[in-house]
Amino acid sequence: MSRLQVVSGKGGTGKTTVAAALALALATEGKRTLLVEVEGRQGIAQLFETEALPYEERKIAVAPGGGEVYALAIDPELALLDYLQMFYKLGGAGRALKKLGAIDFATTIAPGLRDVLLTGKACEAVRRKDKRGRYTYDCVVMDAPPTGRITRFLNVNDEVAGLAKIGPIHNQAQAVMRVLKSPETAVHLVTLLEEMPVQETADGIAELRAAQLPVGRVIVNMVRPALLGDASLEPVLDRTPRTAIAKTLSAAGLGGARRGGGAERLVDPLLEQAAEYAERYALERDQRAQLTEFGRPLHELPLFAGGMDLAGLYELATELRKQGIS
């Protein structure tokens, strides 16, 4: 199992929810997982029903078996201060730079620098060891930017290493890319059984492979239960006689028993709903078939009709474990 698990996906697919559930699934049987947020939305805090995350690693949950989930919301400015202190030992001068606005200026004129700092901080957590030489975290899960810019986000250190031929910046960028392009890392893509998310997933996989970044699993989120199978849909598609449907409804006590009563009035709306379901079922079946062509492990997570809460998050983690993702 890769130690850095990057989770991306088209907006609206629930990638933050999947990242949080994955962190819980990985933090089992005494393991420690760090869940990292890089977009500043505080989505992790909302999911775990806790206060906004500061720029420090804080325990936010206990997983089954006593494992722990820590979380970190990376602040680019504070990450730059860490970087300056690590390589240039600026100390108080670094704090003075922040007051003067130099850090904000640096991240504004060099947009790529922000992504360098974000990925660098996550990779530092992956490599970090305690005094006994053991890894501080068994796994680091990153709630990454959407699929449309995930490859550039992860690959920015390659560009920086090419621009800075020598020195600490070059060395740091190379060290980050060694982690990101190694078996230590897996980039998972979250999608829905809909045309646009599936197409964006296909594009994302192609871009990641072209950049030699490791593609992990495809996770289909918010899958609705199959109410009728192919065999059950055949009679609907073949236009089951209305009289037969009305008799069945009447026998079930729907619409009353009077001839020409409510049962017959229920037939049209019932057939309309069945036709809509058949159309959606066929679409989802086609999208699922496309996803299997990507050649990556495929997982499906159920839709929670009432919305996602902390209990639902633990249920998703349990489902991921059942599917062998931890």
mmCIF file of C-alpha atoms in Angstrom, residues 81-258:
data_model
loop_
_atom_site.group_PDB
_atom_site.id
_atom_site.type_symbol
_atom_site.label_atom_id
_atom_site.label_comp_id
_atom_site.label_asym_id
_atom_site.label_seq_id
_atom_site.Cartn_x
_atom_site.Cartn_y
_atom_site.Cartn_z
ATOM 1 C CA LEU A 81 8.166 30.295 6.475
ATOM 2 C CA ASP A 82 8.914 26.666 7.328
ATOM 3 C CA TYR A 83 10.816 26.341 4.068
ATOM 4 C CA LEU A 84 12.893 29.485 4.691
ATOM 5 C CA GLN A 85 13.691 28.368 8.211
ATOM 6 C CA MET A 86 14.613 24.845 7.072
ATOM 7 C CA PHE A 87 17.038 25.892 4.342
ATOM 8 C CA TYR A 88 18.096 29.435 5.196
ATOM 9 C CA LYS A 89 17.699 29.608 8.996
ATOM 10 C CA LEU A 90 16.022 33.021 8.800
ATOM 11 C CA GLY A 91 14.302 32.770 12.163
ATOM 12 C CA GLY A 92 12.971 36.201 13.169
ATOM 13 C CA ALA A 93 13.829 37.582 9.735
ATOM 14 C CA GLY A 94 11.288 35.210 8.246
ATOM 15 C CA ARG A 95 8.579 36.525 10.559
ATOM 16 C CA ALA A 96 9.549 40.049 9.583
ATOM 17 C CA LEU A 97 9.175 39.126 5.915
ATOM 18 C CA LYS A 98 5.641 37.939 6.622
ATOM 19 C CA LYS A 99 4.764 41.247 8.293
ATOM 20 C CA LEU A 100 6.142 43.165 5.321
ATOM 21 C CA GLY A 101 3.995 41.144 2.940
ATOM 22 C CA ALA A 102 6.998 39.589 1.172
ATOM 23 C CA ILE A 103 5.582 36.089 1.453
ATOM 24 C CA ASP A 104 2.260 37.083 -0.077
ATOM 25 C CA PHE A 105 4.221 38.894 -2.794
ATOM 26 C CA ALA A 106 6.342 35.811 -3.505
ATOM 27 C CA THR A 107 3.373 33.445 -3.813
ATOM 28 C CA THR A 108 1.538 35.946 -6.017
ATOM 29 C CA ILE A 109 4.280 36.624 -8.568
ATOM 30 C CA ALA A 110 5.177 32.933 -8.715
ATOM 31 C CA PRO A 111 1.866 31.005 -8.647
ATOM 32 C CA GLY A 112 3.672 27.695 -9.043
ATOM 33 C CA LEU A 113 5.481 28.355 -5.769
ATOM 34 C CA ARG A 114 2.234 27.826 -3.882
ATOM 35 C CA ASP A 115 1.841 24.297 -5.260
ATOM 36 C CA VAL A 116 5.514 23.572 -4.564
ATOM 37 C CA LEU A 117 4.967 24.468 -0.915
ATOM 38 C CA LEU A 118 1.759 22.446 -0.629
ATOM 39 C CA THR A 119 3.148 19.256 -2.170
ATOM 40 C CA GLY A 120 6.443 19.718 -0.366
ATOM 41 C CA LYS A 121 4.756 19.873 3.040
ATOM 42 C CA ALA A 122 2.755 16.694 2.333
ATOM 43 C CA CYS A 123 5.845 14.831 1.144
ATOM 44 C CA GLU A 124 7.747 15.977 4.235
ATOM 45 C CA ALA A 125 5.061 14.340 6.374
ATOM 46 C CA VAL A 126 5.444 11.130 4.337
ATOM 47 C CA ARG A 127 9.227 11.029 4.900
ATOM 48 C CA ARG A 128 9.214 12.192 8.533
ATOM 49 C CA LYS A 129 10.510 9.759 11.161
ATOM 50 C CA ASP A 130 10.615 9.786 14.944
ATOM 51 C CA LYS A 131 13.698 9.409 17.129
ATOM 52 C CA ARG A 132 13.493 5.619 16.810
ATOM 53 C CA GLY A 133 13.643 5.819 13.044
ATOM 54 C CA ARG A 134 9.997 4.859 12.525
ATOM 55 C CA TYR A 135 7.675 6.759 10.241
ATOM 56 C CA THR A 136 5.542 9.289 12.105
ATOM 57 C CA TYR A 137 2.520 8.361 9.955
ATOM 58 C CA ASP A 138 1.718 5.034 8.343
ATOM 59 C CA CYS A 139 -0.143 6.858 5.553
ATOM 60 C CA VAL A 140 -0.737 10.418 4.403
ATOM 61 C CA VAL A 141 -3.976 11.144 2.521
ATOM 62 C CA MET A 142 -4.134 14.365 0.504
ATOM 63 C CA ASP A 143 -7.451 15.943 -0.461
ATOM 64 C CA ALA A 144 -6.009 17.336 -3.685
ATOM 65 C CA PRO A 145 -7.254 19.852 -6.309
ATOM 66 C CA PRO A 146 -9.806 18.715 -8.921
ATOM 67 C CA THR A 147 -8.929 16.397 -11.782
ATOM 68 C CA GLY A 148 -8.635 19.250 -14.271
ATOM 69 C CA ARG A 149 -5.457 20.536 -12.625
ATOM 70 C CA ILE A 150 -4.176 17.602 -10.584
ATOM 71 C CA THR A 151 -1.346 16.701 -12.977
ATOM 72 C CA ARG A 152 0.079 20.223 -13.077
ATOM 73 C CA PHE A 153 -0.320 20.511 -9.298
ATOM 74 C CA LEU A 154 1.696 17.353 -8.667
ATOM 75 C CA ASN A 155 4.200 17.918 -11.473
ATOM 76 C CA VAL A 156 5.110 21.523 -10.624
ATOM 77 C CA ASN A 157 8.218 20.429 -8.715
ATOM 78 C CA ASP A 158 9.565 18.850 -11.897
ATOM 79 C CA GLU A 159 9.340 22.261 -13.571
ATOM 80 C CA VAL A 160 10.966 23.977 -10.593
ATOM 81 C CA ALA A 161 13.803 21.452 -10.534
ATOM 82 C CA GLY A 162 14.415 22.215 -14.203
ATOM 83 C CA LEU A 163 14.498 25.988 -13.612
ATOM 84 C CA ALA A 164 16.688 25.899 -10.505
ATOM 85 C CA LYS A 165 19.635 23.793 -11.619
ATOM 86 C CA ILE A 166 21.451 23.803 -8.282
ATOM 87 C CA GLY A 167 20.946 24.740 -4.656
ATOM 88 C CA PRO A 168 18.377 23.868 -1.968
ATOM 89 C CA ILE A 169 15.349 24.689 -4.134
ATOM 90 C CA HIS A 170 16.531 22.272 -6.808
ATOM 91 C CA ASN A 171 17.304 19.588 -4.235
ATOM 92 C CA GLN A 172 13.957 20.023 -2.468
ATOM 93 C CA ALA A 173 12.015 19.846 -5.738
ATOM 94 C CA GLN A 174 13.847 16.686 -6.760
ATOM 95 C CA ALA A 175 13.202 15.096 -3.360
ATOM 96 C CA VAL A 176 9.465 15.812 -3.665
ATOM 97 C CA MET A 177 9.302 14.360 -7.181
ATOM 98 C CA ARG A 178 11.111 11.222 -6.031
ATOM 99 C CA VAL A 179 8.202 10.652 -3.634
ATOM 100 C CA LEU A 180 5.437 11.632 -6.066
ATOM 101 C CA LYS A 181 6.708 9.434 -8.902
ATOM 102 C CA SER A 182 7.546 6.419 -6.751
ATOM 103 C CA PRO A 183 5.520 3.407 -5.550
ATOM 104 C CA GLU A 184 5.126 5.360 -2.288
ATOM 105 C CA THR A 185 2.406 7.409 -4.011
ATOM 106 C CA ALA A 186 -0.958 6.570 -5.596
ATOM 107 C CA VAL A 187 -3.303 9.115 -7.190
ATOM 108 C CA HIS A 188 -6.926 8.005 -6.837
ATOM 109 C CA LEU A 189 -9.687 9.557 -8.946
ATOM 110 C CA VAL A 190 -13.250 9.974 -7.673
ATOM 111 C CA THR A 191 -16.099 9.980 -10.177
ATOM 112 C CA LEU A 192 -19.829 9.477 -10.593
ATOM 113 C CA LEU A 193 -21.683 7.233 -13.033
ATOM 114 C CA GLU A 194 -22.314 10.230 -15.274
ATOM 115 C CA GLU A 195 -20.866 11.174 -18.645
ATOM 116 C CA MET A 196 -18.918 14.333 -17.721
ATOM 117 C CA PRO A 197 -17.208 13.005 -14.558
ATOM 118 C CA VAL A 198 -16.289 9.763 -16.342
ATOM 119 C CA GLN A 199 -14.814 11.691 -19.285
ATOM 120 C CA GLU A 200 -12.828 13.928 -16.931
ATOM 121 C CA THR A 201 -11.572 10.822 -15.159
ATOM 122 C CA ALA A 202 -10.415 9.385 -18.491
ATOM 123 C CA ASP A 203 -8.622 12.639 -19.319
ATOM 124 C CA GLY A 204 -7.051 12.765 -15.855
ATOM 125 C CA ILE A 205 -5.718 9.224 -16.111
ATOM 126 C CA ALA A 206 -4.203 9.964 -19.523
ATOM 127 C CA GLU A 207 -2.520 13.150 -18.242
ATOM 128 C CA LEU A 208 -1.160 11.458 -15.108
ATOM 129 C CA ARG A 209 0.268 8.604 -17.154
ATOM 130 C CA ALA A 210 1.849 11.018 -19.637
ATOM 131 C CA ALA A 211 3.538 12.793 -16.708
ATOM 132 C CA GLN A 212 4.659 9.413 -15.287
ATOM 133 C CA LEU A 213 2.675 9.952 -12.116
ATOM 134 C CA PRO A 214 1.267 6.805 -10.476
ATOM 135 C CA VAL A 215 -2.446 6.281 -11.099
ATOM 136 C CA GLY A 216 -4.136 4.463 -8.221
ATOM 137 C CA ARG A 217 -7.784 3.444 -8.007
ATOM 138 C CA VAL A 218 -10.991 4.744 -9.528
ATOM 139 C CA ILE A 219 -13.651 5.292 -6.868
ATOM 140 C CA VAL A 220 -17.254 5.687 -7.997
ATOM 141 C CA ASN A 221 -19.081 7.720 -5.393
ATOM 142 C CA MET A 222 -22.803 8.173 -4.639
ATOM 143 C CA VAL A 223 -23.943 5.020 -6.437
ATOM 144 C CA ARG A 224 -27.722 4.656 -6.265
ATOM 145 C CA PRO A 225 -29.124 1.210 -5.426
ATOM 146 C CA ALA A 226 -30.278 -0.973 -8.318
ATOM 147 C CA LEU A 227 -34.032 -1.286 -7.792
ATOM 148 C CA LEU A 228 -34.592 -3.382 -10.909
ATOM 149 C CA GLY A 229 -32.193 -5.583 -12.821
ATOM 150 C CA ASP A 230 -31.941 -6.157 -16.554
ATOM 151 C CA ALA A 231 -34.491 -8.963 -16.407
ATOM 152 C CA SER A 232 -36.973 -6.790 -14.494
ATOM 153 C CA LEU A 233 -36.616 -3.960 -16.978
ATOM 154 C CA GLU A 234 -37.391 -6.086 -20.016
ATOM 155 C CA PRO A 235 -41.177 -6.134 -19.434
ATOM 156 C CA VAL A 236 -41.160 -2.343 -19.046
ATOM 157 C CA LEU A 237 -39.204 -1.866 -22.242
ATOM 158 C CA ASP A 238 -41.531 -4.291 -24.020
ATOM 159 C CA ARG A 239 -44.556 -2.259 -22.901
ATOM 160 C CA THR A 240 -46.270 -4.504 -20.444
ATOM 161 C CA PRO A 241 -50.083 -4.400 -20.990
ATOM 162 C CA ARG A 242 -51.660 -1.648 -18.919
ATOM 163 C CA THR A 243 -54.461 -3.915 -17.778
ATOM 164 C CA ALA A 244 -52.009 -6.374 -16.264
ATOM 165 C CA ILE A 245 -50.274 -3.604 -14.335
ATOM 166 C CA ALA A 246 -53.602 -2.213 -13.101
ATOM 167 C CA LYS A 247 -54.677 -5.670 -11.867
ATOM 168 C CA THR A 248 -51.371 -6.132 -10.038
ATOM 169 C CA LEU A 249 -51.719 -2.738 -8.373
ATOM 170 C CA SER A 250 -55.301 -3.455 -7.410
ATOM 171 C CA ALA A 251 -54.355 -6.869 -5.998
ATOM 172 C CA ALA A 252 -51.716 -5.131 -3.881
ATOM 173 C CA GLY A 253 -54.423 -2.874 -2.447
ATOM 174 C CA LEU A 254 -53.310 0.254 -4.320
ATOM 175 C CA GLY A 255 -55.941 2.546 -5.796
ATOM 176 C CA GLY A 256 -58.950 0.672 -4.433
ATOM 177 C CA ALA A 257 -60.753 -2.371 -5.770
ATOM 178 C CA ARG A 258 -63.498 -0.576 -7.760
#
